[in-house]
mmCIF file of C-alpha atoms and ligand atoms in Angstrom:
data_model
loop_
_atom_site.group_PDB
_atom_site.id
_atom_site.type_symbol
_atom_site.label_atom_id
_atom_site.label_comp_id
_atom_site.label_asym_id
_atom_site.label_seq_id
_atom_site.Cartn_x
_atom_site.Cartn_y
_atom_site.Cartn_z
ATOM 1 C CA UNK O 795 -19.781 -2.653 13.372
ATOM 2 C CA UNK O 796 -20.210 -1.053 9.965
ATOM 3 C CA UNK O 797 -18.212 -2.842 7.240
ATOM 4 C CA UNK O 798 -17.574 -0.401 4.399
ATOM 5 C CA UNK O 799 -15.212 -2.414 2.214
ATOM 6 C CA UNK O 800 -13.135 -4.826 4.288
ATOM 7 C CA UNK O 801 -13.047 -6.230 7.798
ATOM 8 C CA UNK O 802 -10.274 -8.432 9.158
ATOM 9 C CA UNK O 803 -12.654 -9.557 11.890
ATOM 10 C CA UNK O 804 -15.115 -11.269 9.555
ATOM 11 C CA UNK O 805 -17.945 -10.852 12.082
ATOM 12 C CA UNK O 806 -15.791 -12.148 14.939
ATOM 13 C CA UNK O 807 -14.585 -10.165 17.934
ATOM 14 C CA UNK O 808 -10.902 -10.257 16.944
ATOM 15 C CA UNK O 809 -8.889 -10.511 13.745
ATOM 16 C CA UNK O 810 -6.643 -13.407 14.833
ATOM 17 C CA UNK O 811 -7.872 -15.772 12.112
ATOM 18 C CA UNK O 812 -7.046 -13.198 9.425
ATOM 19 C CA UNK O 813 -3.401 -13.118 10.493
ATOM 20 C CA UNK O 814 -3.212 -16.916 10.333
ATOM 21 C CA UNK O 815 -4.885 -16.998 6.916
ATOM 22 C CA UNK O 816 -2.731 -14.301 5.358
ATOM 23 C CA UNK O 817 0.399 -16.011 6.641
ATOM 24 C CA UNK O 818 -0.566 -19.356 5.098
ATOM 25 C CA UNK O 819 -1.592 -17.769 1.796
ATOM 26 C CA UNK O 820 1.630 -15.737 1.620
ATOM 27 C CA UNK O 821 3.607 -18.984 1.954
ATOM 28 C CA UNK O 822 1.692 -20.295 -1.090
ATOM 29 C CA UNK O 823 2.353 -17.106 -3.082
ATOM 30 C CA UNK O 824 6.086 -17.243 -2.337
ATOM 31 C CA UNK O 825 6.304 -20.938 -3.192
ATOM 32 C CA UNK O 826 4.544 -20.356 -6.526
ATOM 33 C CA UNK O 827 6.717 -17.318 -7.277
ATOM 34 C CA UNK O 828 9.966 -19.173 -6.590
ATOM 35 C CA UNK O 829 8.807 -21.962 -8.911
ATOM 36 C CA UNK O 830 7.641 -19.813 -11.806
ATOM 37 C CA UNK O 831 9.547 -16.531 -11.589
ATOM 38 C CA UNK O 832 12.936 -17.697 -10.364
ATOM 39 C CA UNK O 833 14.790 -16.914 -13.613
ATOM 40 C CA UNK O 834 13.433 -13.353 -13.710
ATOM 41 C CA UNK O 835 14.152 -12.887 -9.999
ATOM 42 C CA UNK O 836 17.754 -13.973 -10.490
ATOM 43 C CA UNK O 837 18.088 -11.798 -13.605
ATOM 44 C CA UNK O 838 16.753 -8.655 -11.910
ATOM 45 C CA UNK O 839 19.050 -9.218 -8.907
ATOM 46 C CA UNK O 840 22.032 -9.583 -11.314
ATOM 47 C CA UNK O 841 20.943 -6.403 -13.124
ATOM 48 C CA UNK O 842 20.662 -4.429 -9.893
ATOM 49 C CA UNK O 843 24.008 -5.693 -8.593
ATOM 50 C CA UNK O 844 25.761 -4.582 -11.759
ATOM 51 C CA UNK O 845 23.821 -1.378 -12.526
ATOM 52 C CA UNK O 846 23.525 -0.249 -8.886
ATOM 53 C CA UNK O 847 20.222 1.515 -9.630
ATOM 54 C CA UNK O 848 19.389 0.823 -5.998
ATOM 55 C CA UNK O 849 20.745 -1.069 -3.002
ATOM 56 C CA UNK O 850 19.901 -4.666 -3.755
ATOM 57 C CA UNK O 851 16.792 -5.974 -2.002
ATOM 58 C CA UNK O 852 15.783 -9.523 -1.138
ATOM 59 C CA UNK O 853 14.175 -11.681 -3.831
ATOM 60 C CA UNK O 854 10.967 -11.676 -1.782
ATOM 61 C CA UNK O 855 10.769 -7.906 -2.217
ATOM 62 C CA UNK O 856 11.164 -8.197 -5.994
ATOM 63 C CA UNK O 857 8.321 -10.740 -5.925
ATOM 64 C CA UNK O 858 6.110 -7.953 -4.525
ATOM 65 C CA UNK O 859 7.250 -5.690 -7.398
ATOM 66 C CA UNK O 860 6.453 -8.319 -10.042
ATOM 67 C CA UNK O 861 3.111 -9.150 -8.447
ATOM 68 C CA UNK O 862 2.150 -5.477 -8.179
ATOM 69 C CA UNK O 863 3.102 -4.883 -11.820
ATOM 70 C CA UNK O 864 0.976 -7.823 -12.960
ATOM 71 C CA UNK O 865 -2.052 -6.687 -10.918
ATOM 72 C CA UNK O 866 -1.833 -3.012 -11.957
ATOM 73 C CA UNK O 867 -1.114 -3.884 -15.562
ATOM 74 C CA UNK O 868 -4.244 -5.992 -15.817
ATOM 75 C CA UNK O 869 -6.433 -3.411 -14.054
ATOM 76 C CA UNK O 870 -5.162 -0.167 -15.530
ATOM 77 C CA UNK O 871 -3.509 -0.671 -18.903
ATOM 78 C CA UNK O 872 -6.795 0.086 -20.723
ATOM 79 C CA UNK O 873 -7.203 3.364 -18.822
ATOM 80 C CA UNK O 874 -3.536 4.170 -19.358
ATOM 81 C CA UNK O 875 -3.903 3.731 -23.110
ATOM 82 C CA UNK O 876 -7.049 5.859 -23.058
ATOM 83 C CA UNK O 877 -5.308 8.860 -21.438
ATOM 84 C CA UNK O 878 -4.102 11.413 -23.975
ATOM 85 C CA UNK O 879 -0.769 13.189 -23.768
ATOM 86 C CA UNK O 880 -1.917 16.702 -22.836
ATOM 87 C CA UNK O 881 -4.147 15.790 -19.854
ATOM 88 C CA UNK O 882 -1.471 13.260 -18.813
ATOM 89 C CA UNK O 883 1.153 16.008 -18.626
ATOM 90 C CA UNK O 884 -1.133 18.468 -16.834
ATOM 91 C CA UNK O 885 -2.181 15.828 -14.284
ATOM 92 C CA UNK O 886 1.387 14.671 -13.724
ATOM 93 C CA UNK O 887 2.569 18.215 -13.082
ATOM 94 C CA UNK O 888 -0.175 19.055 -10.607
ATOM 95 C CA UNK O 889 -0.155 15.651 -8.871
ATOM 96 C CA UNK O 890 3.479 16.077 -7.948
ATOM 97 C CA UNK O 891 2.743 19.452 -6.312
ATOM 98 C CA UNK O 892 0.316 17.935 -3.786
ATOM 99 C CA UNK O 893 3.012 17.664 -1.123
ATOM 100 C CA UNK O 894 2.703 21.437 -0.739
ATOM 101 C CA UNK O 895 0.080 21.580 2.022
ATOM 102 C CA UNK O 896 -0.950 25.147 1.090
ATOM 103 C CA UNK O 897 -1.826 24.103 -2.461
ATOM 104 C CA UNK O 898 -3.130 20.595 -1.736
ATOM 105 C CA UNK O 899 -6.854 21.431 -1.390
ATOM 106 C CA UNK O 900 -7.034 23.439 -4.614
ATOM 107 C CA UNK O 901 -4.898 20.940 -6.512
ATOM 108 C CA UNK O 902 -6.999 18.014 -5.314
ATOM 109 C CA UNK O 903 -10.152 19.758 -6.491
ATOM 110 C CA UNK O 904 -8.744 20.173 -10.004
ATOM 111 C CA UNK O 905 -7.267 16.664 -9.980
ATOM 112 C CA UNK O 906 -10.646 15.134 -9.148
ATOM 113 C CA UNK O 907 -12.229 16.792 -12.161
ATOM 114 C CA UNK O 908 -9.410 16.001 -14.590
ATOM 115 C CA UNK O 909 -9.040 12.379 -13.451
ATOM 116 C CA UNK O 910 -12.775 11.748 -13.861
ATOM 117 C CA UNK O 911 -12.851 13.421 -17.280
ATOM 118 C CA UNK O 912 -9.678 11.983 -18.789
ATOM 119 C CA UNK O 913 -7.998 9.185 -16.835
ATOM 120 C CA UNK O 914 -10.626 6.496 -16.246
ATOM 121 C CA UNK O 915 -11.786 5.619 -19.744
ATOM 122 C CA UNK O 916 -10.710 2.270 -21.137
ATOM 123 C CA UNK O 917 -9.170 1.900 -24.542
ATOM 124 C CA UNK O 918 -9.078 -1.761 -25.516
ATOM 125 C CA UNK O 919 -5.729 -2.800 -26.903
ATOM 126 C CA UNK O 920 -4.328 -6.306 -26.649
ATOM 127 C CA UNK O 921 -0.787 -5.269 -27.610
ATOM 128 C CA UNK O 922 1.644 -5.502 -24.756
ATOM 129 C CA UNK O 923 5.334 -4.804 -24.735
ATOM 130 C CA UNK O 924 7.871 -2.635 -22.935
ATOM 131 C CA UNK O 925 6.184 0.478 -24.286
ATOM 132 C CA UNK O 926 2.927 -0.617 -22.619
ATOM 133 C CA UNK O 927 4.629 -0.661 -19.205
ATOM 134 C CA UNK O 928 5.902 2.861 -19.872
ATOM 135 C CA UNK O 929 2.360 3.974 -20.809
ATOM 136 C CA UNK O 930 1.075 2.431 -17.578
ATOM 137 C CA UNK O 931 3.724 4.276 -15.555
ATOM 138 C CA UNK O 932 2.752 7.589 -17.196
ATOM 139 C CA UNK O 933 -0.886 7.008 -16.232
ATOM 140 C CA UNK O 934 0.127 6.213 -12.645
ATOM 141 C CA UNK O 935 2.185 9.409 -12.483
ATOM 142 C CA UNK O 936 -0.784 11.378 -13.801
ATOM 143 C CA UNK O 937 -3.233 9.948 -11.267
ATOM 144 C CA UNK O 938 -0.743 10.654 -8.488
ATOM 145 C CA UNK O 939 -1.820 7.884 -6.092
ATOM 146 C CA UNK O 940 1.015 5.546 -7.015
ATOM 147 C CA UNK O 941 4.286 7.369 -6.359
ATOM 148 C CA UNK O 942 6.144 4.437 -4.837
ATOM 149 C CA UNK O 943 4.797 1.979 -7.386
ATOM 150 C CA UNK O 944 6.112 4.265 -10.131
ATOM 151 C CA UNK O 945 9.601 4.067 -8.606
ATOM 152 C CA UNK O 946 9.426 0.280 -8.382
ATOM 153 C CA UNK O 947 8.109 -0.136 -11.935
ATOM 154 C CA UNK O 948 10.722 2.251 -13.336
ATOM 155 C CA UNK O 949 13.370 -0.124 -12.003
ATOM 156 C CA UNK O 950 11.690 -3.059 -13.737
ATOM 157 C CA UNK O 951 11.547 -1.005 -16.951
ATOM 158 C CA UNK O 952 15.285 -0.233 -16.745
ATOM 159 C CA UNK O 953 15.916 -3.956 -16.266
ATOM 160 C CA UNK O 954 13.787 -4.905 -19.286
ATOM 161 C CA UNK O 955 15.306 -2.211 -21.507
ATOM 162 C CA UNK O 956 18.485 -4.312 -21.601
ATOM 163 C CA UNK O 957 16.613 -7.394 -22.822
ATOM 164 C CA UNK O 958 15.429 -8.377 -26.300
ATOM 165 C CA UNK O 959 11.803 -8.445 -27.443
ATOM 166 C CA UNK O 960 11.361 -12.190 -26.874
ATOM 167 C CA UNK O 961 12.593 -11.927 -23.278
ATOM 168 C CA UNK O 962 10.217 -9.018 -22.549
ATOM 169 C CA UNK O 963 7.293 -10.929 -24.027
ATOM 170 C CA UNK O 964 8.136 -14.027 -22.012
ATOM 171 C CA UNK O 965 8.486 -11.882 -18.862
ATOM 172 C CA UNK O 966 5.107 -10.210 -19.384
ATOM 173 C CA UNK O 967 3.369 -13.508 -20.254
ATOM 174 C CA UNK O 968 4.759 -15.138 -17.126
ATOM 175 C CA UNK O 969 4.004 -12.378 -14.637
ATOM 176 C CA UNK O 970 0.525 -11.793 -16.077
ATOM 177 C CA UNK O 971 -0.217 -15.523 -15.661
ATOM 178 C CA UNK O 972 1.086 -15.246 -12.111
ATOM 179 C CA UNK O 973 -1.227 -12.257 -11.544
ATOM 180 C CA UNK O 974 -4.205 -14.243 -12.897
ATOM 181 C CA UNK O 975 -3.404 -17.077 -10.523
ATOM 182 C CA UNK O 976 -3.065 -14.582 -7.645
ATOM 183 C CA UNK O 977 -6.398 -12.941 -8.380
ATOM 184 C CA UNK O 978 -8.218 -16.268 -8.348
ATOM 185 C CA UNK O 979 -6.452 -17.799 -5.354
ATOM 186 C CA UNK O 980 -6.473 -14.649 -3.204
ATOM 187 C CA UNK O 981 -10.234 -14.456 -3.618
ATOM 188 C CA UNK O 982 -10.506 -17.986 -2.222
ATOM 189 C CA UNK O 983 -8.068 -17.384 0.633
ATOM 190 C CA UNK O 984 -8.826 -13.785 1.657
ATOM 191 C CA UNK O 985 -12.176 -12.958 0.014
ATOM 192 C CA UNK O 986 -14.061 -13.412 3.293
ATOM 193 C CA UNK O 987 -12.228 -10.334 4.608
ATOM 194 C CA UNK O 988 -13.047 -8.139 1.611
ATOM 195 C CA UNK O 989 -16.646 -9.198 1.138
ATOM 196 C CA UNK O 990 -18.048 -5.670 0.777
ATOM 197 C CA UNK O 991 -15.604 -4.267 -1.781
ATOM 198 C CA UNK O 992 -17.696 -5.226 -4.824
ATOM 199 C CA UNK O 993 -20.899 -3.917 -3.216
ATOM 200 C CA UNK O 994 -19.196 -0.654 -2.291
ATOM 201 C CA UNK O 995 -17.943 -0.223 -5.858
ATOM 202 C CA UNK O 996 -21.366 -0.907 -7.344
ATOM 203 C CA UNK O 997 -23.413 1.207 -4.962
ATOM 204 C CA UNK O 998 -21.173 3.984 -3.700
ATOM 205 C CA UNK O 999 -18.268 4.577 -6.010
ATOM 206 C CA UNK O 1000 -20.158 6.701 -8.523
ATOM 207 C CA UNK O 1001 -20.633 9.335 -5.795
ATOM 208 C CA UNK O 1002 -16.829 9.871 -5.843
ATOM 209 C CA UNK O 1003 -16.857 11.172 -9.418
ATOM 210 C CA UNK O 1004 -14.962 14.472 -9.716
ATOM 211 C CA UNK O 1005 -13.338 13.930 -6.311
ATOM 212 C CA UNK O 1006 -9.609 13.513 -5.893
ATOM 213 C CA UNK O 1007 -10.019 10.042 -4.337
ATOM 214 C CA UNK O 1008 -12.102 8.672 -7.227
ATOM 215 C CA UNK O 1009 -9.326 6.237 -8.186
ATOM 216 C CA UNK O 1010 -8.205 5.514 -4.597
ATOM 217 C CA UNK O 1011 -11.686 4.588 -3.374
ATOM 218 C CA UNK O 1012 -12.379 2.671 -6.572
ATOM 219 C CA UNK O 1013 -9.587 0.159 -6.015
ATOM 220 C CA UNK O 1014 -10.587 -3.426 -6.810
ATOM 221 C CA UNK O 1015 -10.733 -6.396 -4.458
ATOM 222 C CA UNK O 1016 -7.514 -7.885 -5.845
ATOM 223 C CA UNK O 1017 -5.677 -4.679 -4.854
ATOM 224 C CA UNK O 1018 -6.766 -5.187 -1.255
ATOM 225 C CA UNK O 1019 -5.350 -8.710 -1.426
ATOM 226 C CA UNK O 1020 -2.149 -7.455 -3.061
ATOM 227 C CA UNK O 1021 -1.632 -5.039 -0.167
ATOM 228 C CA UNK O 1022 -2.391 -7.732 2.404
ATOM 229 C CA UNK O 1023 0.116 -10.188 0.952
ATOM 230 C CA UNK O 1024 2.653 -7.459 0.098
ATOM 231 C CA UNK O 1025 2.569 -6.181 3.688
ATOM 232 C CA UNK O 1026 3.043 -9.707 5.017
ATOM 233 C CA UNK O 1027 6.071 -10.252 2.742
ATOM 234 C CA UNK O 1028 7.551 -6.874 3.707
ATOM 235 C CA UNK O 1029 7.009 -7.533 7.408
ATOM 236 C CA UNK O 1030 8.879 -10.820 7.169
ATOM 237 C CA UNK O 1031 11.693 -9.275 5.128
ATOM 238 C CA UNK O 1032 12.303 -6.384 7.550
ATOM 239 C CA UNK O 1033 11.472 -8.011 10.904
ATOM 240 C CA UNK O 1034 15.035 -8.680 12.069
ATOM 241 C CA UNK O 1035 16.285 -5.226 11.059
ATOM 242 C CA UNK O 1036 13.262 -3.667 12.753
ATOM 243 C CA UNK O 1037 13.985 -5.478 16.016
ATOM 244 C CA UNK O 1038 17.576 -4.260 15.853
ATOM 245 C CA UNK O 1039 16.639 -0.558 15.581
ATOM 246 C CA UNK O 1040 17.478 1.589 18.581
ATOM 247 C CA UNK O 1041 14.348 3.725 18.423
ATOM 248 C CA UNK O 1042 10.887 2.494 17.523
ATOM 249 C CA UNK O 1043 7.788 4.505 16.647
ATOM 250 C CA UNK O 1044 4.166 3.452 16.381
ATOM 251 C CA UNK O 1045 2.270 5.665 13.910
ATOM 252 C CA UNK O 1046 -1.495 5.552 14.303
ATOM 253 C CA UNK O 1047 -4.124 7.119 12.050
ATOM 254 C CA UNK O 1048 -6.394 9.902 13.298
ATOM 255 C CA UNK O 1049 -9.512 7.796 12.663
ATOM 256 C CA UNK O 1050 -8.638 5.804 15.844
ATOM 257 C CA UNK O 1051 -9.119 8.832 18.146
ATOM 258 C CA UNK O 1052 -12.074 8.312 20.468
ATOM 259 C CA UNK O 1053 -12.726 12.051 20.699
ATOM 260 C CA UNK O 1054 -12.585 12.551 16.931
ATOM 261 C CA UNK O 1055 -11.932 16.145 15.976
ATOM 262 C CA UNK O 1056 -12.126 17.194 19.677
ATOM 263 C CA UNK O 1057 -8.942 15.196 20.333
ATOM 264 C CA UNK O 1058 -6.496 17.251 22.426
ATOM 265 C CA UNK O 1059 -3.315 15.670 21.058
ATOM 266 C CA UNK O 1060 -0.380 18.047 20.722
ATOM 267 C CA UNK O 1061 1.532 18.644 17.501
ATOM 268 C CA UNK O 1062 5.190 17.550 17.532
ATOM 269 C CA UNK O 1063 7.828 17.103 14.812
ATOM 270 C CA UNK O 1064 7.002 13.408 14.347
ATOM 271 C CA UNK O 1065 3.218 13.701 14.487
ATOM 272 C CA UNK O 1066 0.579 14.409 17.141
ATOM 273 C CA UNK O 1067 1.202 13.201 20.689
ATOM 274 C CA UNK O 1068 -1.728 11.974 22.814
ATOM 275 C CA UNK O 1069 -2.254 13.769 26.137
ATOM 276 C CA UNK O 1070 -4.703 11.164 27.439
ATOM 277 C CA UNK O 1071 -7.900 13.212 27.469
ATOM 278 C CA UNK O 1072 -9.991 9.997 27.358
ATOM 279 C CA UNK O 1073 -9.436 6.823 29.309
ATOM 280 C CA UNK O 1074 -11.438 4.768 26.816
ATOM 281 C CA UNK O 1075 -9.377 5.842 23.777
ATOM 282 C CA UNK O 1076 -7.333 3.094 22.092
ATOM 283 C CA UNK O 1077 -4.585 5.592 21.249
ATOM 284 C CA UNK O 1078 -4.287 6.572 24.905
ATOM 285 C CA UNK O 1079 -4.093 2.890 25.851
ATOM 286 C CA UNK O 1080 -1.357 2.220 23.284
ATOM 287 C CA UNK O 1081 0.561 5.371 24.242
ATOM 288 C CA UNK O 1082 0.737 4.203 27.860
ATOM 289 C CA UNK O 1083 1.609 0.658 26.831
ATOM 290 C CA UNK O 1084 4.299 1.969 24.479
ATOM 291 C CA UNK O 1085 6.026 3.829 27.326
ATOM 292 C CA UNK O 1086 6.828 0.477 28.969
ATOM 293 C CA UNK O 1087 7.818 -1.177 25.698
ATOM 294 C CA UNK O 1088 10.347 1.207 24.114
ATOM 295 C CA UNK O 1089 7.739 2.407 21.625
ATOM 296 C CA UNK O 1090 6.865 6.065 21.040
ATOM 297 C CA UNK O 1091 3.347 6.596 19.765
ATOM 298 C CA UNK O 1092 2.243 9.361 17.391
ATOM 299 C CA UNK O 1093 -0.988 10.158 15.603
ATOM 300 C CA UNK O 1094 -0.670 10.855 11.892
ATOM 301 C CA UNK O 1095 -3.665 12.737 10.449
ATOM 302 C CA UNK O 1096 -2.859 11.734 6.864
ATOM 303 C CA UNK O 1097 -0.409 9.299 5.309
ATOM 304 C CA UNK O 1098 1.377 12.177 3.560
ATOM 305 C CA UNK O 1099 2.181 13.609 7.032
ATOM 306 C CA UNK O 1100 3.875 10.400 8.131
ATOM 307 C CA UNK O 1101 7.449 11.189 7.168
ATOM 308 C CA UNK O 1102 9.279 14.365 6.431
ATOM 309 C CA UNK O 1103 10.894 13.789 3.070
ATOM 310 C CA UNK O 1104 14.363 13.740 4.641
ATOM 311 C CA UNK O 1105 16.349 10.522 4.616
ATOM 312 C CA UNK O 1106 17.531 9.358 8.019
ATOM 313 C CA UNK O 1107 20.542 7.223 8.939
ATOM 314 C CA UNK O 1108 19.938 3.681 7.699
ATOM 315 C CA UNK O 1109 18.615 1.237 10.273
ATOM 316 C CA UNK O 1110 18.322 3.736 13.106
ATOM 317 C CA UNK O 1111 14.541 4.114 13.472
ATOM 318 C CA UNK O 1112 11.951 1.398 13.144
ATOM 319 C CA UNK O 1113 8.329 2.262 12.548
ATOM 320 C CA UNK O 1114 5.158 0.282 12.928
ATOM 321 C CA UNK O 1115 2.822 1.999 10.516
ATOM 322 C CA UNK O 1116 -0.875 1.389 11.056
ATOM 323 C CA UNK O 1117 -3.059 2.121 8.045
ATOM 324 C CA UNK O 1118 -6.048 0.921 6.105
ATOM 325 C CA UNK O 1119 -5.257 -1.856 3.632
ATOM 326 C CA UNK O 1120 -4.918 0.284 0.509
ATOM 327 C CA UNK O 1121 -2.132 2.428 1.995
ATOM 328 C CA UNK O 1122 0.079 -0.366 3.244
ATOM 329 C CA UNK O 1123 2.421 -1.099 0.348
ATOM 330 C CA UNK O 1124 2.878 2.541 -0.585
ATOM 331 C CA UNK O 1125 3.587 3.451 3.047
ATOM 332 C CA UNK O 1126 6.042 0.573 3.498
ATOM 333 C CA UNK O 1127 7.970 1.435 0.319
ATOM 334 C CA UNK O 1128 8.083 5.110 1.239
ATOM 335 C CA UNK O 1129 9.402 4.336 4.723
ATOM 336 C CA UNK O 1130 12.065 2.086 3.234
ATOM 337 C CA UNK O 1131 13.056 4.743 0.689
ATOM 338 C CA UNK O 1132 13.733 7.167 3.569
ATOM 339 C CA UNK O 1133 15.784 4.519 5.449
ATOM 340 C CA UNK O 1134 13.212 3.793 8.159
ATOM 341 C CA UNK O 1135 12.735 0.092 8.905
ATOM 342 C CA UNK O 1136 9.011 -0.543 8.526
ATOM 343 C CA UNK O 1137 6.515 -3.010 9.872
ATOM 344 C CA UNK O 1138 2.932 -2.662 8.670
ATOM 345 C CA UNK O 1139 -0.206 -3.343 10.670
ATOM 346 C CA UNK O 1140 -3.649 -3.118 9.114
ATOM 347 C CA UNK O 1141 -6.571 -1.305 10.612
ATOM 348 C CA UNK O 1142 -9.118 -4.039 11.286
ATOM 349 C CA UNK O 1143 -11.523 -2.075 9.070
ATOM 350 C CA UNK O 1144 -11.630 1.327 7.400
ATOM 351 C CA UNK O 1145 -13.852 4.277 8.283
ATOM 352 C CA UNK O 1146 -12.114 7.656 8.101
ATOM 353 C CA UNK O 1147 -14.107 10.753 7.216
ATOM 354 C CA UNK O 1148 -11.609 11.741 4.508
ATOM 355 C CA UNK O 1149 -12.504 8.852 2.266
ATOM 356 C CA UNK O 1150 -14.962 6.297 3.557
ATOM 357 C CA UNK O 1151 -17.795 7.608 5.717
ATOM 358 C CA UNK O 1152 -19.212 11.106 6.008
ATOM 359 C CA UNK O 1153 -19.678 10.755 9.783
ATOM 360 C CA UNK O 1154 -16.510 8.756 10.327
ATOM 361 C CA UNK O 1155 -16.357 5.270 11.846
ATOM 362 C CA UNK O 1156 -14.073 4.834 14.872
ATOM 363 C CA UNK O 1157 -11.398 2.395 13.705
ATOM 364 C CA UNK O 1158 -9.373 -0.148 15.658
ATOM 365 C CA UNK O 1159 -6.480 -2.581 15.382
ATOM 366 C CA UNK O 1160 -5.465 -5.945 16.722
ATOM 367 C CA UNK O 1161 -3.206 -4.951 19.614
ATOM 368 C CA UNK O 1162 -1.741 -8.462 19.757
ATOM 369 C CA UNK O 1163 -0.353 -7.837 16.274
ATOM 370 C CA UNK O 1164 1.574 -4.811 17.601
ATOM 371 C CA UNK O 1165 2.958 -6.991 20.387
ATOM 372 C CA UNK O 1166 4.005 -9.595 17.811
ATOM 373 C CA UNK O 1167 5.952 -6.946 15.892
ATOM 374 C CA UNK O 1168 8.101 -6.383 18.986
ATOM 375 C CA UNK O 1169 8.640 -10.066 19.657
ATOM 376 C CA UNK O 1170 11.345 -12.327 18.215
ATOM 377 C CA UNK O 1171 8.899 -15.236 18.056
ATOM 378 C CA UNK O 1172 7.801 -15.771 14.461
ATOM 379 C CA UNK O 1173 4.247 -16.811 15.320
ATOM 380 C CA UNK O 1174 2.703 -16.174 18.694
ATOM 381 C CA UNK O 1175 -0.937 -16.599 17.699
HETATM 382 S S1 LIG V 1107 -6.974 10.172 24.488
HETATM 383 FE FE1 LIG V 1107 -5.328 11.034 23.235
HETATM 384 S S2 LIG V 1107 -5.709 10.377 21.143
HETATM 385 FE FE2 LIG V 1107 -7.546 9.913 22.335
HETATM 386 S S3 LIG V 1107 -8.834 11.661 21.917
HETATM 387 FE FE3 LIG V 1107 -7.654 12.167 23.805
HETATM 388 S S4 LIG V 1107 -5.746 13.190 23.178
HETATM 389 FE FE4 LIG V 1107 -6.755 12.321 21.353
#
């Protein structure tokens, strides 16, 4: 099997050990967060209760927000400070028009060029304050790959706007230290599953210059780990509500189709529906299995096709979204924003033609992990 960046199987037949390892490491992350960030977690919950900027979430979910801010801040603040106002505004305006499928191809072509020319050059600046977070958010809006993160970080910014300078500095010092700890420890705990990320970045990433996925495919190893742990925290937080939903969907990516572009699946409102043209296709297998397990299965060609942008009635539909690691957090947050109840399952490895391999690598998942999502048992390894 070709490992492009990550593999949950780590040269084994199945990815069972990964799910044990990520569970244990997530326990460590939560324990550390509740020791070191508890004051900020309580303060942001108090702020949200009184300001009502959103329906209050669990503290675990705000831990993901803080962790994501610390990781992105460290990785991207230099690039954010190096992006000038005019290209920032142009990129922001065109990035937010990508949802229009008729314009997407042309917009992505222009985005790729502008991002490579203007948005990936570091400006060293050790100053950090509330304004720095706002600069980071502007860069993320310009690049366009971070829509949900922008929403989450805007909430943190509103929270910090009410605080004095000393509080903001203490907050940033603390979460950046937490991010440092996470980067080091996640490498120890999960690095065996992301062993090819560095090699891919060194050898292949330059070929993505001027392409719209230059930033997406250039994500660092710590971002893979952030998504792994973030998905695990989200899954725990939403599990009970997911089990209580009346209707459940399993959304699978097109890179799992055995017949590739000759797949005969039929377009429906929710996605493509498998007609079973190949017995040996994993999607066919899961579609049949889903029929006996109250689970409707759809193929989603691209993450942006996964949800219409209409909110549904809260708690009515649960979705198990299957995606490659780098799409997990964004997908989970987007599902939650639209009132779906999400559970995330990782592709065991990536390989789609859109981003990772010109011929496409047939991808797969750990089917036991789907079964676990439908079970009330916490761990059935
Ligand atoms: S079995 Fe279903 S998903 Fe697989 S290639 Fe055929 S129609 Fe597509």
